[in-house]
Coordinates of C-alpha atoms and ligand atoms in Angstrom, one line a residue:
M1 CA 7.3 44.4 16.7
K2 CA 9.4 44.5 13.5
M3 CA 10.0 41.8 10.9
F4 CA 12.1 41.2 7.7
A5 CA 9.9 40.7 4.7
L6 CA 9.9 40.7 0.9
V7 CA 7.2 43.2 0.0
Q8 CA 5.5 43.8 -3.3
K9 CA 6.6 46.9 -5.3
H10 CA 3.3 47.5 -7.1
D11 CA -0.4 47.7 -6.6
G12 CA -3.2 46.1 -8.6
Y13 CA -2.8 44.3 -11.9
S14 CA -0.1 44.9 -14.5
G15 CA -2.1 44.1 -17.7
T16 CA 0.8 41.9 -18.9
S17 CA 0.7 38.2 -19.6
E18 CA 4.3 37.1 -19.3
G19 CA 3.8 34.0 -17.2
P20 CA 5.4 32.8 -14.0
S21 CA 9.1 33.1 -14.9
I22 CA 11.4 35.8 -13.5
L23 CA 14.9 36.8 -14.5
S24 CA 15.3 39.1 -11.5
C25 CA 13.4 39.8 -8.3
E26 CA 14.1 43.5 -8.4
P27 CA 11.2 44.7 -10.5
W28 CA 8.6 43.0 -8.2
L29 CA 10.0 42.6 -4.7
E30 CA 11.8 44.8 -2.1
P31 CA 13.6 43.4 1.0
V32 CA 12.6 45.6 3.9
T33 CA 12.2 45.7 7.7
I34 CA 8.7 46.7 8.5
D35 CA 6.2 46.7 11.5
V36 CA 4.3 43.5 11.9
P37 CA 0.8 44.4 10.8
K38 CA -2.0 44.6 13.5
L39 CA -4.3 41.7 13.9
Q40 CA -8.0 42.1 12.9
E41 CA -10.8 40.2 14.5
G42 CA -10.5 36.5 13.7
Q43 CA -6.9 36.7 12.5
V44 CA -3.8 34.9 13.8
L45 CA -0.1 35.9 13.8
I46 CA 2.1 33.0 12.6
K47 CA 5.9 32.7 13.1
I48 CA 6.9 31.3 9.7
A49 CA 8.9 28.0 9.7
M50 CA 8.9 27.6 6.0
A51 CA 7.2 29.2 3.0
S52 CA 6.7 27.7 -0.5
V53 CA 7.2 29.3 -3.9
N54 CA 4.4 28.4 -6.3
P55 CA 3.8 29.6 -9.9
S56 CA 0.8 31.5 -8.5
D57 CA 3.2 33.5 -6.3
L58 CA 5.1 34.5 -9.4
H59 CA 2.0 35.3 -11.4
F60 CA 0.8 37.4 -8.4
I61 CA 3.9 39.5 -7.8
K62 CA 3.9 40.3 -11.6
G63 CA 0.3 41.5 -11.4
E64 CA -1.0 38.6 -13.6
Y65 CA -3.0 36.6 -11.0
G66 CA -6.7 36.6 -10.2
Q67 CA -6.4 39.1 -7.4
P68 CA -4.8 42.5 -7.1
R69 CA -1.4 43.2 -5.5
V70 CA -1.0 45.5 -2.5
K71 CA 2.1 47.7 -2.6
G72 CA 4.3 47.4 0.5
S73 CA 2.6 44.1 1.6
P74 CA 4.6 40.9 2.0
A75 CA 4.3 38.4 -0.9
G76 CA 3.9 34.7 -0.6
F77 CA 0.6 32.8 -0.4
E78 CA 1.5 29.5 1.4
G79 CA 3.5 28.3 4.4
I80 CA 3.8 26.6 7.7
G81 CA 4.5 28.0 11.2
E82 CA 3.5 28.4 14.8
V83 CA 0.6 30.6 15.8
I84 CA 1.9 33.0 18.4
D85 CA -1.0 35.4 18.7
G86 CA -4.7 35.7 17.9
N87 CA -7.5 38.2 17.9
G88 CA -10.8 36.6 19.1
S89 CA -11.4 33.5 21.2
Y90 CA -11.0 30.9 18.4
A91 CA -7.9 32.7 17.1
Q92 CA -6.4 32.8 20.7
S93 CA -7.2 29.1 21.1
L94 CA -4.7 28.3 18.3
K95 CA -1.7 29.9 20.1
G96 CA 1.2 27.4 20.2
T97 CA -0.3 25.3 17.4
R98 CA 1.8 24.4 14.3
V99 CA -0.4 25.1 11.3
S100 CA -0.3 25.0 7.5
F101 CA -2.1 27.9 5.8
V102 CA -2.7 30.1 2.8
V103 CA -2.9 33.8 3.3
A104 CA -6.6 34.9 3.2
K105 CA -7.8 38.3 1.9
G106 CA -6.7 41.1 4.3
G107 CA -3.8 39.0 5.6
S108 CA 0.0 39.4 5.3
G109 CA 2.2 37.2 3.1
T110 CA 4.4 34.2 4.0
W111 CA 7.7 35.6 2.4
A112 CA 8.4 37.2 5.8
E113 CA 9.3 36.3 9.3
Y114 CA 5.7 36.5 10.4
A115 CA 2.4 36.1 8.4
I116 CA -1.2 36.9 9.2
T117 CA -4.3 35.0 8.1
D118 CA -7.8 34.0 9.2
A119 CA -7.8 31.6 12.1
V120 CA -10.6 29.5 10.5
G121 CA -8.4 28.7 7.5
C122 CA -5.5 27.4 9.5
I123 CA -4.9 23.6 9.4
P124 CA -3.3 22.2 12.6
V125 CA -0.8 19.7 11.3
L126 CA 0.3 16.3 12.6
P127 CA 3.6 16.4 14.6
N128 CA 5.4 14.1 12.2
L129 CA 4.5 16.1 9.0
R130 CA 7.8 17.5 7.5
N131 CA 8.0 21.3 7.1
E132 CA 8.6 20.7 3.4
D133 CA 5.2 19.0 3.1
G134 CA 3.5 21.4 5.5
A135 CA 4.6 24.5 3.6
A136 CA 3.0 23.0 0.5
L137 CA 0.0 21.2 2.0
I138 CA -2.8 23.2 0.5
V139 CA -2.4 24.7 -3.0
N140 CA -1.1 21.7 -4.9
P141 CA -2.3 18.8 -2.8
L142 CA -5.9 20.0 -2.7
T143 CA -5.9 20.9 -6.4
A144 CA -4.6 17.4 -7.1
M145 CA -7.3 15.8 -5.0
A146 CA -10.1 17.9 -6.4
M147 CA -9.0 17.5 -10.1
F148 CA -8.5 13.8 -9.6
E149 CA -12.2 13.6 -8.5
L150 CA -13.1 15.1 -11.9
V151 CA -11.0 12.5 -13.6
K152 CA -12.7 9.7 -11.7
K153 CA -16.2 11.0 -12.5
T154 CA -15.5 10.6 -16.2
E155 CA -14.8 6.9 -15.7
S156 CA -11.9 7.2 -18.1
K157 CA -9.2 4.6 -17.3
S158 CA -6.4 7.0 -18.2
F159 CA -5.7 10.7 -18.2
I160 CA -3.2 13.1 -19.9
M161 CA -1.2 15.7 -18.1
T162 CA 0.9 18.5 -19.6
A163 CA 3.9 20.1 -17.8
S164 CA 4.0 16.7 -15.9
N165 CA 7.3 17.3 -14.0
S166 CA 5.5 19.8 -11.8
Q167 CA 5.0 19.1 -8.1
L168 CA 1.3 19.0 -8.7
C169 CA 1.5 16.4 -11.5
K170 CA 3.8 14.3 -9.3
L171 CA 1.0 14.2 -6.7
L172 CA -1.5 13.3 -9.4
I173 CA 0.7 10.5 -10.7
G174 CA 0.5 8.9 -7.2
L175 CA -3.3 9.2 -7.2
G176 CA -3.6 7.7 -10.6
K177 CA -1.3 4.8 -9.7
D178 CA -3.3 4.0 -6.5
A179 CA -6.6 4.1 -8.3
D180 CA -5.4 2.2 -11.3
I181 CA -6.1 5.1 -13.7
S182 CA -3.1 5.4 -16.0
P183 CA -1.3 8.8 -16.0
I184 CA 0.0 9.8 -19.4
C185 CA 2.6 12.4 -18.8
I186 CA 3.8 15.1 -21.3
V187 CA 7.1 16.7 -20.5
R188 CA 9.6 18.8 -22.5
D189 CA 12.7 17.1 -21.3
A190 CA 13.0 13.3 -21.8
K191 CA 15.4 13.1 -18.8
Q192 CA 12.4 13.5 -16.5
G193 CA 10.9 10.3 -17.7
D194 CA 12.6 7.8 -15.5
H195 CA 11.7 9.6 -12.3
L196 CA 8.0 10.0 -13.3
R197 CA 7.8 6.4 -14.3
K198 CA 9.2 5.4 -10.9
L199 CA 6.4 7.5 -9.3
G200 CA 3.8 5.6 -11.3
A201 CA 3.4 7.3 -14.7
T202 CA 2.2 4.7 -17.3
E203 CA 3.6 6.7 -20.2
V204 CA 5.9 9.7 -20.5
L205 CA 6.1 11.5 -23.8
D206 CA 8.7 14.2 -24.6
S207 CA 6.9 16.9 -26.6
T208 CA 10.2 18.0 -28.3
D209 CA 10.7 14.5 -29.7
T210 CA 10.3 14.4 -33.5
D211 CA 8.1 11.3 -33.1
F212 CA 5.9 13.0 -30.5
T213 CA 2.7 13.1 -32.6
K214 CA 3.1 9.6 -33.8
N215 CA 3.7 8.3 -30.3
L216 CA 0.8 10.3 -28.8
R217 CA -1.6 8.9 -31.4
A218 CA -0.5 5.3 -30.6
I219 CA -1.0 5.9 -26.9
V220 CA -4.4 7.6 -27.3
K221 CA -5.6 4.7 -29.5
N222 CA -4.5 2.2 -26.9
L223 CA -5.4 3.9 -23.6
K224 CA -8.3 6.1 -24.8
P225 CA -7.8 9.0 -22.2
R226 CA -10.9 11.2 -22.0
V227 CA -9.4 13.9 -19.7
M228 CA -6.5 16.2 -20.1
L229 CA -5.4 18.2 -17.1
D230 CA -3.5 21.1 -18.6
A231 CA -1.2 23.7 -17.1
L232 CA 0.2 25.0 -20.4
A233 CA -2.9 26.3 -22.3
N234 CA -0.9 26.6 -25.5
Q235 CA -0.8 25.1 -29.0
L236 CA 0.6 21.8 -27.7
S237 CA -2.4 21.5 -25.4
A238 CA -4.8 22.1 -28.3
D239 CA -3.0 19.7 -30.6
I240 CA -3.1 16.9 -27.9
F241 CA -6.8 17.6 -27.3
M242 CA -7.7 17.4 -31.0
A243 CA -6.1 13.9 -31.0
M244 CA -8.1 12.7 -28.0
P245 CA -11.3 10.6 -28.4
N246 CA -14.9 11.7 -28.6
R247 CA -16.4 13.2 -25.4
S248 CA -13.0 14.2 -24.0
R249 CA -12.6 17.1 -21.5
W250 CA -9.8 19.6 -21.5
I251 CA -9.4 21.0 -18.0
V252 CA -7.2 24.1 -18.0
Y253 CA -5.8 24.9 -14.5
G254 CA -2.6 26.8 -15.3
K255 CA -1.1 29.2 -17.9
L256 CA 2.6 28.3 -17.9
D257 CA 3.0 29.3 -21.6
T258 CA 2.1 32.7 -22.8
T259 CA 1.1 32.1 -26.4
P260 CA -2.6 31.2 -26.7
P261 CA -3.6 28.3 -28.9
V262 CA -5.4 28.2 -32.3
I263 CA -8.0 25.5 -32.3
P264 CA -8.2 24.0 -35.8
E265 CA -11.2 21.8 -35.6
M266 CA -14.1 23.6 -33.9
G267 CA -16.4 20.9 -35.3
Q268 CA -15.1 18.6 -32.5
F269 CA -17.1 20.6 -30.0
V270 CA -20.2 19.8 -32.0
F271 CA -19.8 16.4 -33.4
S272 CA -17.4 14.8 -30.9
E273 CA -19.0 16.4 -27.8
K274 CA -15.7 17.7 -26.6
V275 CA -15.6 20.3 -23.8
I276 CA -13.0 22.8 -22.5
E277 CA -13.3 24.0 -18.9
G278 CA -11.2 25.6 -16.2
F279 CA -10.3 24.6 -12.6
W280 CA -9.4 27.1 -9.8
L281 CA -8.9 26.0 -6.2
V282 CA -10.3 29.2 -4.9
K283 CA -13.6 28.3 -6.6
W284 CA -13.4 24.8 -5.2
F285 CA -13.1 26.2 -1.7
R286 CA -16.1 28.5 -2.3
E287 CA -18.3 25.6 -3.6
T288 CA -17.2 22.7 -1.4
E289 CA -18.9 22.3 1.9
I290 CA -16.6 22.5 4.9
G291 CA -17.1 18.9 6.0
E292 CA -15.9 17.7 2.6
Q293 CA -13.0 20.1 2.7
M294 CA -11.9 18.7 6.1
K295 CA -12.1 15.1 4.8
V296 CA -9.9 16.0 1.8
I297 CA -7.4 17.9 4.1
K298 CA -7.2 14.9 6.4
A299 CA -6.5 12.5 3.5
V300 CA -3.8 14.9 2.2
Q301 CA -2.0 14.9 5.5
E302 CA -2.2 11.1 5.8
R303 CA -0.7 10.7 2.3
F304 CA 2.3 12.8 3.2
V305 CA 2.8 11.3 6.7
S306 CA 2.6 7.8 5.3
G307 CA 5.1 8.6 2.6
N308 CA 2.7 8.1 -0.2
W309 CA 3.4 11.7 -1.2
K310 CA 6.5 13.8 -0.8
T311 CA 7.1 17.4 -1.7
E312 CA 10.3 17.3 -3.8
V313 CA 12.4 20.3 -2.8
S314 CA 15.5 21.3 -4.8
E315 CA 16.6 24.4 -2.8
V316 CA 15.8 26.1 0.5
L317 CA 16.7 29.8 0.5
K318 CA 17.0 32.0 3.6
L319 CA 14.8 35.1 3.1
H320 CA 17.8 37.4 2.8
E321 CA 19.2 35.2 0.0
V322 CA 16.0 35.4 -2.1
M323 CA 16.6 38.6 -4.1
T324 CA 19.8 37.2 -5.6
G325 CA 19.2 33.5 -5.4
L326 CA 15.6 32.9 -6.5
P327 CA 15.8 33.2 -10.3
T328 CA 18.6 30.6 -10.4
A329 CA 16.9 28.4 -7.9
L330 CA 13.7 28.3 -10.0
K331 CA 15.6 26.7 -12.8
T332 CA 15.8 23.4 -10.9
D333 CA 13.5 20.4 -11.2
A334 CA 11.6 20.7 -7.9
K335 CA 10.2 23.2 -5.4
V336 CA 12.0 26.1 -3.9
M337 CA 11.3 26.9 -0.3
F338 CA 12.1 29.9 2.0
T339 CA 13.0 29.9 5.6
P340 CA 13.2 33.1 7.7
K341 CA 16.8 32.5 8.8
Ligands
NAP401 N1 -5.9 26.4 -10.9 C1 -5.5 26.1 -9.7 O1 -6.3 26.2 -8.7 C2 -4.1 25.7 -9.4 C3 -3.7 25.3 -8.2 C4 -2.3 24.9 -8.0 C5 -1.4 24.9 -9.0 N2 -1.9 25.4 -10.3 C6 -1.0 25.5 -11.4 O2 -0.4 24.2 -11.6 C7 0.8 24.3 -12.3 C8 1.9 23.5 -11.6 O3 2.2 24.1 -10.4 P1 3.4 23.5 -9.5 O4 3.5 24.3 -8.2 O5 3.2 22.0 -9.4 O6 4.6 23.8 -10.5 P2 6.2 23.5 -10.3 O7 6.4 22.4 -9.4 O8 6.8 24.8 -10.1 O9 6.5 23.0 -11.8 C9 6.3 23.8 -13.0 C10 6.5 22.8 -14.2 O10 6.0 23.5 -15.3 C11 6.9 23.2 -16.4 N3 6.8 24.3 -17.3 C12 6.9 25.6 -17.0 N4 6.8 26.4 -18.1 C13 6.6 25.5 -19.2 C14 6.4 25.6 -20.6 N5 6.4 26.8 -21.1 N6 6.3 24.5 -21.3 C15 6.3 23.3 -20.7 N7 6.5 23.1 -19.4 C16 6.6 24.2 -18.6 C17 8.2 23.0 -15.8 O11 8.9 22.2 -16.6 P3 10.5 21.9 -16.6 O12 10.7 21.0 -15.4 O13 10.8 21.3 -17.9 O14 11.1 23.3 -16.4 C18 7.9 22.4 -14.4 O15 8.0 21.0 -14.5 C19 1.1 25.9 -12.4 O16 0.6 26.3 -13.6 C20 0.2 26.4 -11.3 O17 -0.2 27.8 -11.5 C21 -3.2 25.8 -10.4

């Protein structure tokens, strides 16, 4: 059986650190018609209904992610579709099931008509879950849930987020609002403020505003946030962290900017008991027992189906439009999705 796919042009890592922006797809992706790969024991073949585009996909195709590329293999980590074949009894039992999934090691990516992954990692979805939510059910929602647990454990009544107009931060704003823990959102475009406030942000600060530092200090003094969830990992992040109270935690989970920070007051790690740490969903999966994972996944689906959460989609591209359309589509304010046809 043949399929149309966007395959990676390179193997391994690139050694660069340019971040998840692309001006053109040509250096990283090739549109091709290839044989659908053969299923290994425990794997399923999924007919893709919709695939998402996450910053991790862009880091990955550029050779800057935490796992090596495989030349000639379809890109794309996450998607939703129907299981049409399986190797092994459990995998076979999923035939005909609509599932959300991320591609496991040894699988075949979602930016194609068909994808392959481990049957055990597939999440059968509720019939009324929208494809837009199902194609982005795992990477951002589980990260939001897991990081929000870290926020709750600190007992801080507020938390700061950088790059707050991201889909992930929009989910975190909803969690903060429902738990009465105030989200303080840092953006780089003041126009995004109204929408984030409607979602439940308590404060939205534009980092390009000349009064940013003064406004930040006032908010920190008032709300005393002791956690920063940070996707930038740059000088702005460091400056915000230096302004936060004693015993604050800086949790880095993304690297959207490429210039590393200088930390001017190292004494804060000694005398103010501040801590910098990282979060990676892959590690959360490794360290969280399966029963707990299932509970979180159920809660995620319920939030989407009930309308408490919504994946905001700005553009849906057909696979054959991606090579020319993706760089421009990525300039919008919400998620880009792919459909096979
Ligand atoms: N560690 C993990 O396990 C994990 C899991 C999931 C996601 N993540 C990370 O979470 C982050 C958000 O993911 P997402 O899918 O929600 O992203 P997204 O919806 O694609 O949004 C990305 C956001 O980042 C902002 N941004 C990009 N570069 C920036 C820069 N240099 N300075 C300031 N803002 C910048 C954009 O701001 P504008 O709107 O102003 O352009 C946009 O709002 C990414 O870094 C991703 O890699 C990590």
